[in-house]
């Protein structure tokens, strides 16, 4: 039987399995999914888990079950492209005929001393649980620093304020305004929300060092009871170590058919793929749809289309607690309760279709 090995059960890996099941698995195909977690979790909601406004079991679903799908609960150590094998931490080497790499991302600390050692993360569900435990056990009036005012930083800061209004929350941003890559209307709306709710924004921040309970901004020390890192991501270490061409962000350069150049049996999906968009769940799913099309044609010895349709993203939505939100939908700025309701509705639909 042909072995399709999928590394990572994130948004891209889940989409590929679901699509293959919908279209019908070839009788000679076996899918092997490898993931260090025993279930699929909604990474877009990790900020709420960390803040304590949503329980753990509300942001995870079981992987698909099928007689032709095998799940290996393990960690990927290395990918051996020359021998078509995956080296796992606990299990034997895993051979593949086709491979999909969807191992996601890790925090990027920009070589700031102590950042990896003395900050808390929301990049994996295990790390998010730890962050949740720390934040929700802080005494009243504790000081919390959130480094990075992109989407993740804004969402965890607002949700934490809702969960723990007794905390003193500081959001550090490199620019003159939070969400600087968004339209000014959205940035101003979010900035005003934080001001109205007593969250301190530190603009033009330059974090130079982190120690236990001490954050250095422009080399000036500031004391905090907890420091959360949301200031950048990079592909999983296993992907960064692959001997293939990568872009300046260390994401893997691919052909238009999402496989590694010169190797039509190895595909990369999600945060590890070099694409003309910022990494997102929506992008990983769109890419997954196209990978299934390509796989099906190659398995049936059919000619590939001259080009695949251009991936078009529908927009992006963010939350400010449970009642307010913001976003870009069809390139139009959206703020307030409607944006929050839209985000909640999308999460419900995702759980409905995958649960």
CSV table of C-alpha atoms in Angstrom, one decimal:
chain,number,residue,atom,x,y,z
A,1,UNK,CA,0.0,0.0,0.0
A,2,UNK,CA,1.1,3.6,-0.6
A,3,UNK,CA,1.9,5.5,2.6
A,4,UNK,CA,0.9,9.1,2.9
A,5,UNK,CA,2.6,10.4,6.1
A,6,UNK,CA,1.3,13.7,7.5
A,7,UNK,CA,3.5,15.4,10.1
A,8,UNK,CA,1.3,17.6,12.2
A,9,UNK,CA,-2.4,17.6,12.8
A,10,UNK,CA,-2.9,21.3,12.7
A,11,UNK,CA,-5.2,23.2,10.4
A,12,UNK,CA,-3.5,22.1,7.2
A,13,UNK,CA,-3.1,18.5,8.2
A,14,UNK,CA,-6.7,18.3,9.4
A,15,UNK,CA,-8.0,19.9,6.2
A,16,UNK,CA,-6.1,17.4,4.0
A,17,UNK,CA,-7.4,14.4,5.9
A,18,UNK,CA,-11.0,15.7,5.9
A,19,UNK,CA,-10.8,16.4,2.1
A,20,UNK,CA,-9.4,13.0,1.3
A,21,UNK,CA,-12.1,11.3,3.3
A,22,UNK,CA,-14.8,13.4,1.5
A,23,UNK,CA,-13.5,12.5,-1.9
A,24,UNK,CA,-12.9,8.9,-1.0
A,25,UNK,CA,-9.6,7.3,-0.1
A,26,UNK,CA,-7.9,5.1,-2.8
A,27,UNK,CA,-8.1,1.5,-1.6
A,28,UNK,CA,-4.3,1.1,-1.8
A,29,UNK,CA,-3.6,4.2,0.4
A,30,UNK,CA,-2.7,4.3,4.1
A,31,UNK,CA,-2.5,7.6,5.9
A,32,UNK,CA,-0.2,7.9,8.9
A,33,UNK,CA,-0.7,11.0,11.0
A,34,UNK,CA,2.1,12.0,13.5
A,35,UNK,CA,1.5,14.5,16.2
A,36,UNK,CA,2.8,15.1,19.7
A,37,UNK,CA,-0.7,15.9,20.9
A,38,UNK,CA,-3.4,13.2,20.9
A,39,UNK,CA,-6.0,15.6,19.3
A,40,UNK,CA,-6.4,18.6,17.1
A,41,UNK,CA,-6.4,21.9,18.9
A,42,UNK,CA,-7.5,25.3,17.7
A,43,UNK,CA,-4.4,27.4,17.8
A,44,UNK,CA,-6.3,30.6,16.9
A,45,UNK,CA,-8.0,30.3,20.4
A,46,UNK,CA,-4.9,29.7,22.5
A,47,UNK,CA,-4.9,33.3,23.7
A,48,UNK,CA,-8.3,32.7,25.4
A,49,UNK,CA,-7.0,29.5,27.0
A,50,UNK,CA,-4.0,31.3,28.3
A,51,UNK,CA,-6.1,34.1,29.7
A,52,UNK,CA,-8.5,31.7,31.4
A,53,UNK,CA,-11.7,32.7,29.6
A,54,UNK,CA,-12.2,29.4,27.8
A,55,UNK,CA,-11.7,25.8,29.0
A,56,UNK,CA,-9.2,23.4,27.5
A,57,UNK,CA,-11.8,21.0,26.1
A,58,UNK,CA,-13.6,23.8,24.2
A,59,UNK,CA,-10.7,24.2,21.8
A,60,UNK,CA,-9.9,20.7,20.7
A,61,UNK,CA,-11.5,17.9,18.7
A,62,UNK,CA,-10.5,14.3,18.0
A,63,UNK,CA,-8.5,13.4,14.8
A,64,UNK,CA,-10.6,11.7,12.1
A,65,UNK,CA,-11.0,8.0,12.6
A,66,UNK,CA,-10.9,5.6,9.6
A,67,UNK,CA,-9.7,2.1,8.9
A,68,UNK,CA,-7.1,3.5,6.5
A,69,UNK,CA,-5.8,6.2,9.0
A,70,UNK,CA,-3.2,5.4,11.6
A,71,UNK,CA,-2.3,7.9,14.4
A,72,UNK,CA,1.2,7.9,16.0
A,73,UNK,CA,1.4,10.1,19.1
A,74,UNK,CA,5.1,11.1,18.9
A,75,UNK,CA,7.5,13.9,18.2
A,76,UNK,CA,9.3,14.3,14.9
A,77,UNK,CA,13.1,14.6,15.4
A,78,UNK,CA,14.3,14.7,11.8
A,79,UNK,CA,13.2,14.2,8.2
A,80,UNK,CA,15.5,12.1,6.0
A,81,UNK,CA,14.6,13.3,2.5
A,82,UNK,CA,17.3,11.1,0.9
A,83,UNK,CA,15.8,7.8,2.3
A,84,UNK,CA,12.2,8.9,2.4
A,85,UNK,CA,12.0,8.4,6.2
A,86,UNK,CA,10.9,10.3,9.3
A,87,UNK,CA,12.9,9.9,12.5
A,88,UNK,CA,10.7,9.9,15.6
A,89,UNK,CA,11.6,10.4,19.2
A,90,UNK,CA,10.0,7.3,20.6
A,91,UNK,CA,9.0,5.1,17.7
A,92,UNK,CA,10.9,3.4,14.8
A,93,UNK,CA,11.8,5.2,11.6
A,94,UNK,CA,8.8,5.8,9.5
A,95,UNK,CA,9.0,5.3,5.7
A,96,UNK,CA,6.8,7.2,3.4
A,97,UNK,CA,5.8,7.3,-0.3
A,98,UNK,CA,4.3,10.8,0.0
A,99,UNK,CA,5.0,13.2,2.8
A,100,UNK,CA,3.2,16.3,4.0
A,101,UNK,CA,5.1,18.6,6.5
A,102,UNK,CA,2.8,20.6,8.6
A,103,UNK,CA,4.8,21.0,11.8
A,104,UNK,CA,3.8,24.6,12.5
A,105,UNK,CA,5.9,27.2,14.2
A,106,UNK,CA,7.8,28.2,17.3
A,107,UNK,CA,8.5,31.5,19.0
A,108,UNK,CA,11.2,33.6,17.5
A,109,UNK,CA,13.2,35.4,20.1
A,110,UNK,CA,15.4,37.6,17.8
A,111,UNK,CA,18.6,36.7,19.8
A,112,UNK,CA,17.4,38.6,22.8
A,113,UNK,CA,19.2,37.2,25.9
A,114,UNK,CA,16.9,35.4,28.3
A,115,UNK,CA,13.8,35.7,26.2
A,116,UNK,CA,13.5,32.0,25.6
A,117,UNK,CA,14.2,31.2,29.3
A,118,UNK,CA,12.1,33.8,31.2
A,119,UNK,CA,9.0,34.3,29.1
A,120,UNK,CA,5.8,32.3,28.7
A,121,UNK,CA,4.5,31.1,25.3
A,122,UNK,CA,1.2,30.4,23.6
A,123,UNK,CA,2.6,28.5,20.6
A,124,UNK,CA,1.6,25.0,21.6
A,125,UNK,CA,-1.2,23.8,23.7
A,126,UNK,CA,1.2,22.4,26.3
A,127,UNK,CA,2.9,25.8,26.6
A,128,UNK,CA,-0.4,27.6,26.7
A,129,UNK,CA,-1.6,25.5,29.6
A,130,UNK,CA,1.5,26.5,31.5
A,131,UNK,CA,0.9,30.1,30.7
A,132,UNK,CA,-2.7,29.8,31.8
A,133,UNK,CA,-1.6,28.3,35.1
A,134,UNK,CA,0.9,31.1,35.8
A,135,UNK,CA,-1.4,34.0,34.8
A,136,UNK,CA,-4.4,32.8,36.7
A,137,UNK,CA,-2.5,32.1,39.9
A,138,UNK,CA,-1.0,35.6,40.1
A,139,UNK,CA,-1.9,37.6,43.2
A,140,UNK,CA,-4.1,40.7,42.9
A,141,UNK,CA,-2.3,43.7,41.4
A,142,UNK,CA,0.4,41.6,39.8
A,143,UNK,CA,2.2,43.1,36.8
A,144,UNK,CA,2.1,41.3,33.5
A,145,UNK,CA,4.1,42.2,30.4
A,146,UNK,CA,3.0,41.0,27.0
A,147,UNK,CA,5.8,41.5,24.4
A,148,UNK,CA,4.5,42.0,20.9
A,149,UNK,CA,1.4,43.9,19.8
A,150,UNK,CA,0.4,41.9,16.8
A,151,UNK,CA,-2.8,40.0,16.6
A,152,UNK,CA,-1.8,37.4,19.3
A,153,UNK,CA,-0.5,40.1,21.7
A,154,UNK,CA,-3.6,42.2,21.3
A,155,UNK,CA,-6.0,39.3,21.8
A,156,UNK,CA,-4.3,37.9,24.9
A,157,UNK,CA,-4.0,41.3,26.5
A,158,UNK,CA,-7.7,42.1,26.0
A,159,UNK,CA,-8.8,38.6,27.1
A,160,UNK,CA,-6.6,38.7,30.1
A,161,UNK,CA,-8.0,42.0,31.2
A,162,UNK,CA,-11.5,40.5,30.9
A,163,UNK,CA,-10.4,37.4,32.9
A,164,UNK,CA,-8.3,39.2,35.5
A,165,UNK,CA,-9.2,42.9,35.7
A,166,UNK,CA,-7.3,43.1,38.9
A,167,UNK,CA,-4.0,42.7,37.1
A,168,UNK,CA,-1.8,45.5,35.7
A,169,UNK,CA,-1.2,44.6,32.1
A,170,UNK,CA,1.5,46.2,29.9
A,171,UNK,CA,1.5,45.6,26.1
A,172,UNK,CA,4.9,46.4,24.5
A,173,UNK,CA,4.9,47.4,20.8
A,174,UNK,CA,7.8,48.3,18.6
A,175,UNK,CA,5.8,50.9,16.6
A,176,UNK,CA,3.9,54.0,17.3
A,177,UNK,CA,0.6,52.2,17.4
A,178,UNK,CA,-0.6,48.6,18.0
A,179,UNK,CA,-1.5,46.5,14.9
A,180,UNK,CA,0.6,48.8,12.7
A,181,UNK,CA,0.1,46.5,9.7
A,182,UNK,CA,-3.7,47.0,9.8
A,183,UNK,CA,-5.5,50.1,8.5
A,184,UNK,CA,-5.2,53.1,10.9
A,185,UNK,CA,-8.9,53.0,11.7
A,186,UNK,CA,-8.5,49.5,13.2
A,187,UNK,CA,-5.3,50.4,15.0
A,188,UNK,CA,-6.9,53.4,16.5
A,189,UNK,CA,-10.0,51.5,17.6
A,190,UNK,CA,-7.9,48.9,19.4
A,191,UNK,CA,-5.6,51.5,20.9
A,192,UNK,CA,-8.6,53.4,22.3
A,193,UNK,CA,-10.1,50.2,23.7
A,194,UNK,CA,-6.9,49.5,25.7
A,195,UNK,CA,-6.8,53.1,27.0
A,196,UNK,CA,-10.5,52.9,28.1
A,197,UNK,CA,-9.9,49.6,29.9
A,198,UNK,CA,-6.7,50.5,31.7
A,199,UNK,CA,-4.2,48.4,29.7
A,200,UNK,CA,-0.9,50.2,29.3
A,201,UNK,CA,0.6,50.3,25.9
A,202,UNK,CA,4.3,50.9,25.7
A,203,UNK,CA,5.1,52.2,22.2
A,204,UNK,CA,8.5,52.3,20.4
A,205,UNK,CA,9.6,49.5,22.7
A,206,UNK,CA,13.0,47.9,22.2
A,207,UNK,CA,13.4,44.8,24.4
A,208,UNK,CA,17.2,44.2,24.9
A,209,UNK,CA,17.2,41.6,27.6
A,210,UNK,CA,15.0,39.5,29.8
A,211,UNK,CA,15.8,38.1,33.2
A,212,UNK,CA,13.7,36.3,35.8
A,213,UNK,CA,10.9,38.8,36.5
A,214,UNK,CA,12.8,41.7,34.8
A,215,UNK,CA,12.2,43.1,31.3
A,216,UNK,CA,14.8,45.5,29.8
A,217,UNK,CA,13.2,48.1,27.5
A,218,UNK,CA,15.9,50.2,25.9
A,219,UNK,CA,18.2,48.7,28.5
A,220,UNK,CA,16.0,50.1,31.3
A,221,UNK,CA,14.9,47.4,33.8
A,222,UNK,CA,11.2,46.9,34.6
A,223,UNK,CA,9.9,44.5,37.1
A,224,UNK,CA,7.0,42.1,36.2
A,225,UNK,CA,5.4,39.0,37.8
A,226,UNK,CA,4.9,37.3,34.5
A,227,UNK,CA,6.2,38.0,30.9
A,228,UNK,CA,4.4,36.6,27.9
A,229,UNK,CA,6.1,36.4,24.5
A,230,UNK,CA,4.1,37.1,21.3
A,231,UNK,CA,6.8,39.0,19.3
A,232,UNK,CA,7.5,36.7,16.4
A,233,UNK,CA,7.4,33.2,15.0
A,234,UNK,CA,9.6,30.9,13.0
A,235,UNK,CA,9.1,27.5,11.4
A,236,UNK,CA,9.5,24.4,13.5
A,237,UNK,CA,13.2,23.5,14.3
A,238,UNK,CA,12.9,20.3,12.2
A,239,UNK,CA,11.9,22.3,9.1
A,240,UNK,CA,14.7,24.9,9.7
A,241,UNK,CA,17.2,22.0,9.7
A,242,UNK,CA,16.0,20.6,6.3
A,243,UNK,CA,18.6,20.9,3.5
A,244,UNK,CA,16.3,22.7,1.1
A,245,UNK,CA,15.9,26.2,-0.2
A,246,UNK,CA,14.2,28.6,2.2
A,247,UNK,CA,13.2,32.3,2.2
A,248,UNK,CA,14.5,35.0,4.6
A,249,UNK,CA,12.0,33.8,7.2
A,250,UNK,CA,13.3,30.2,6.9
A,251,UNK,CA,10.1,29.0,5.4
A,252,UNK,CA,10.5,26.3,2.7
A,253,UNK,CA,10.4,27.5,-0.9
A,254,UNK,CA,7.9,25.5,-2.9
A,255,UNK,CA,6.8,24.8,-6.5
A,256,UNK,CA,3.3,26.2,-7.5
A,257,UNK,CA,2.0,22.7,-6.6
A,258,UNK,CA,3.2,23.0,-3.0
A,259,UNK,CA,5.9,20.4,-3.2
A,260,UNK,CA,9.7,20.9,-2.6
A,261,UNK,CA,11.4,21.6,-5.9
A,262,UNK,CA,12.8,18.4,-7.4
A,263,UNK,CA,10.8,16.2,-5.1
A,264,UNK,CA,7.1,15.8,-6.0
A,265,UNK,CA,6.5,13.5,-3.1
A,266,UNK,CA,7.2,16.0,-0.3
A,267,UNK,CA,4.7,18.8,0.4
A,268,UNK,CA,4.8,21.6,3.0
A,269,UNK,CA,1.7,23.2,4.4
A,270,UNK,CA,1.0,26.0,6.8
A,271,UNK,CA,3.4,28.0,8.8
A,272,UNK,CA,6.5,26.3,7.4
A,273,UNK,CA,5.6,27.1,3.7
A,274,UNK,CA,6.9,30.2,1.9
A,275,UNK,CA,3.8,31.9,0.6
A,276,UNK,CA,2.9,35.5,-0.2
A,277,UNK,CA,0.7,35.8,2.9
A,278,UNK,CA,1.3,35.9,6.6
A,279,UNK,CA,0.8,32.4,8.2
A,280,UNK,CA,-2.8,31.7,9.3
A,281,UNK,CA,-5.3,28.9,9.8
A,282,UNK,CA,-7.2,30.1,6.8
A,283,UNK,CA,-4.1,30.0,4.6
A,284,UNK,CA,-3.2,26.5,5.8
A,285,UNK,CA,-6.7,25.2,4.9
A,286,UNK,CA,-6.7,26.8,1.5
A,287,UNK,CA,-3.3,25.3,0.8
A,288,UNK,CA,-4.5,21.9,2.0
A,289,UNK,CA,-7.4,22.0,-0.5
A,290,UNK,CA,-4.9,22.4,-3.3
A,291,UNK,CA,-2.5,19.8,-2.1
A,292,UNK,CA,-5.4,17.2,-2.1
A,293,UNK,CA,-6.1,18.1,-5.7
A,294,UNK,CA,-2.5,17.7,-6.7
A,295,UNK,CA,-2.1,14.4,-4.8
A,296,UNK,CA,-5.3,13.0,-6.4
A,297,UNK,CA,-4.1,13.8,-9.9
A,298,UNK,CA,-0.6,12.4,-9.3
A,299,UNK,CA,-2.0,9.2,-7.8
A,300,UNK,CA,-4.3,8.7,-10.8
A,301,UNK,CA,-1.4,9.5,-13.2
A,302,UNK,CA,-3.4,12.5,-14.5
A,303,UNK,CA,-1.8,15.6,-15.9
A,304,UNK,CA,-1.6,18.5,-13.5
A,305,UNK,CA,-3.3,21.8,-14.4
A,306,UNK,CA,-1.1,24.5,-15.9
A,307,UNK,CA,-1.6,26.5,-12.8
A,308,UNK,CA,-3.6,26.3,-9.6
A,309,UNK,CA,-6.1,29.0,-8.7
A,310,UNK,CA,-4.7,31.9,-6.8
A,311,UNK,CA,-5.3,31.6,-3.1
A,312,UNK,CA,-7.6,34.3,-1.9
A,313,UNK,CA,-8.1,34.9,1.8
A,314,UNK,CA,-11.5,36.2,3.0
A,315,UNK,CA,-10.1,38.4,5.7
A,316,UNK,CA,-8.9,38.4,9.3
A,317,UNK,CA,-10.8,38.8,12.6
A,318,UNK,CA,-9.5,39.5,16.1
A,319,UNK,CA,-11.2,39.8,19.5
A,320,UNK,CA,-11.2,42.4,22.3
A,321,UNK,CA,-12.6,40.3,25.0
A,322,UNK,CA,-16.0,38.6,24.5
A,323,UNK,CA,-18.0,41.6,23.4
A,324,UNK,CA,-15.8,43.6,21.0
A,325,UNK,CA,-13.7,42.8,18.0
A,326,UNK,CA,-12.0,44.1,14.9
A,327,UNK,CA,-11.0,42.8,11.5
A,328,UNK,CA,-10.7,43.1,7.7
A,329,UNK,CA,-13.4,41.4,5.7
A,330,UNK,CA,-13.2,41.7,2.0
A,331,UNK,CA,-10.6,44.4,2.6
A,332,UNK,CA,-13.1,46.5,4.6
A,333,UNK,CA,-12.3,47.5,8.2
A,334,UNK,CA,-14.8,46.1,10.7
A,335,UNK,CA,-15.0,47.0,14.4
A,336,UNK,CA,-17.2,46.5,17.4
A,337,UNK,CA,-19.6,43.7,18.3
A,338,UNK,CA,-20.3,42.5,14.8
A,339,UNK,CA,-16.7,41.6,14.3
A,340,UNK,CA,-16.7,39.7,17.5
A,341,UNK,CA,-19.9,37.8,16.6
A,342,UNK,CA,-18.4,36.9,13.2
A,343,UNK,CA,-15.3,35.5,14.9
A,344,UNK,CA,-17.4,33.4,17.3
A,345,UNK,CA,-19.6,32.2,14.5
A,346,UNK,CA,-16.6,31.0,12.4
A,347,UNK,CA,-15.2,29.1,15.5
A,348,UNK,CA,-18.6,27.5,16.0
A,349,UNK,CA,-18.7,26.4,12.3
A,350,UNK,CA,-15.2,25.0,12.5
A,351,UNK,CA,-16.0,23.0,15.6
A,352,UNK,CA,-19.2,21.8,14.0
A,353,UNK,CA,-17.5,20.5,10.9
A,354,UNK,CA,-14.6,19.0,12.6
A,355,UNK,CA,-16.1,17.8,15.9
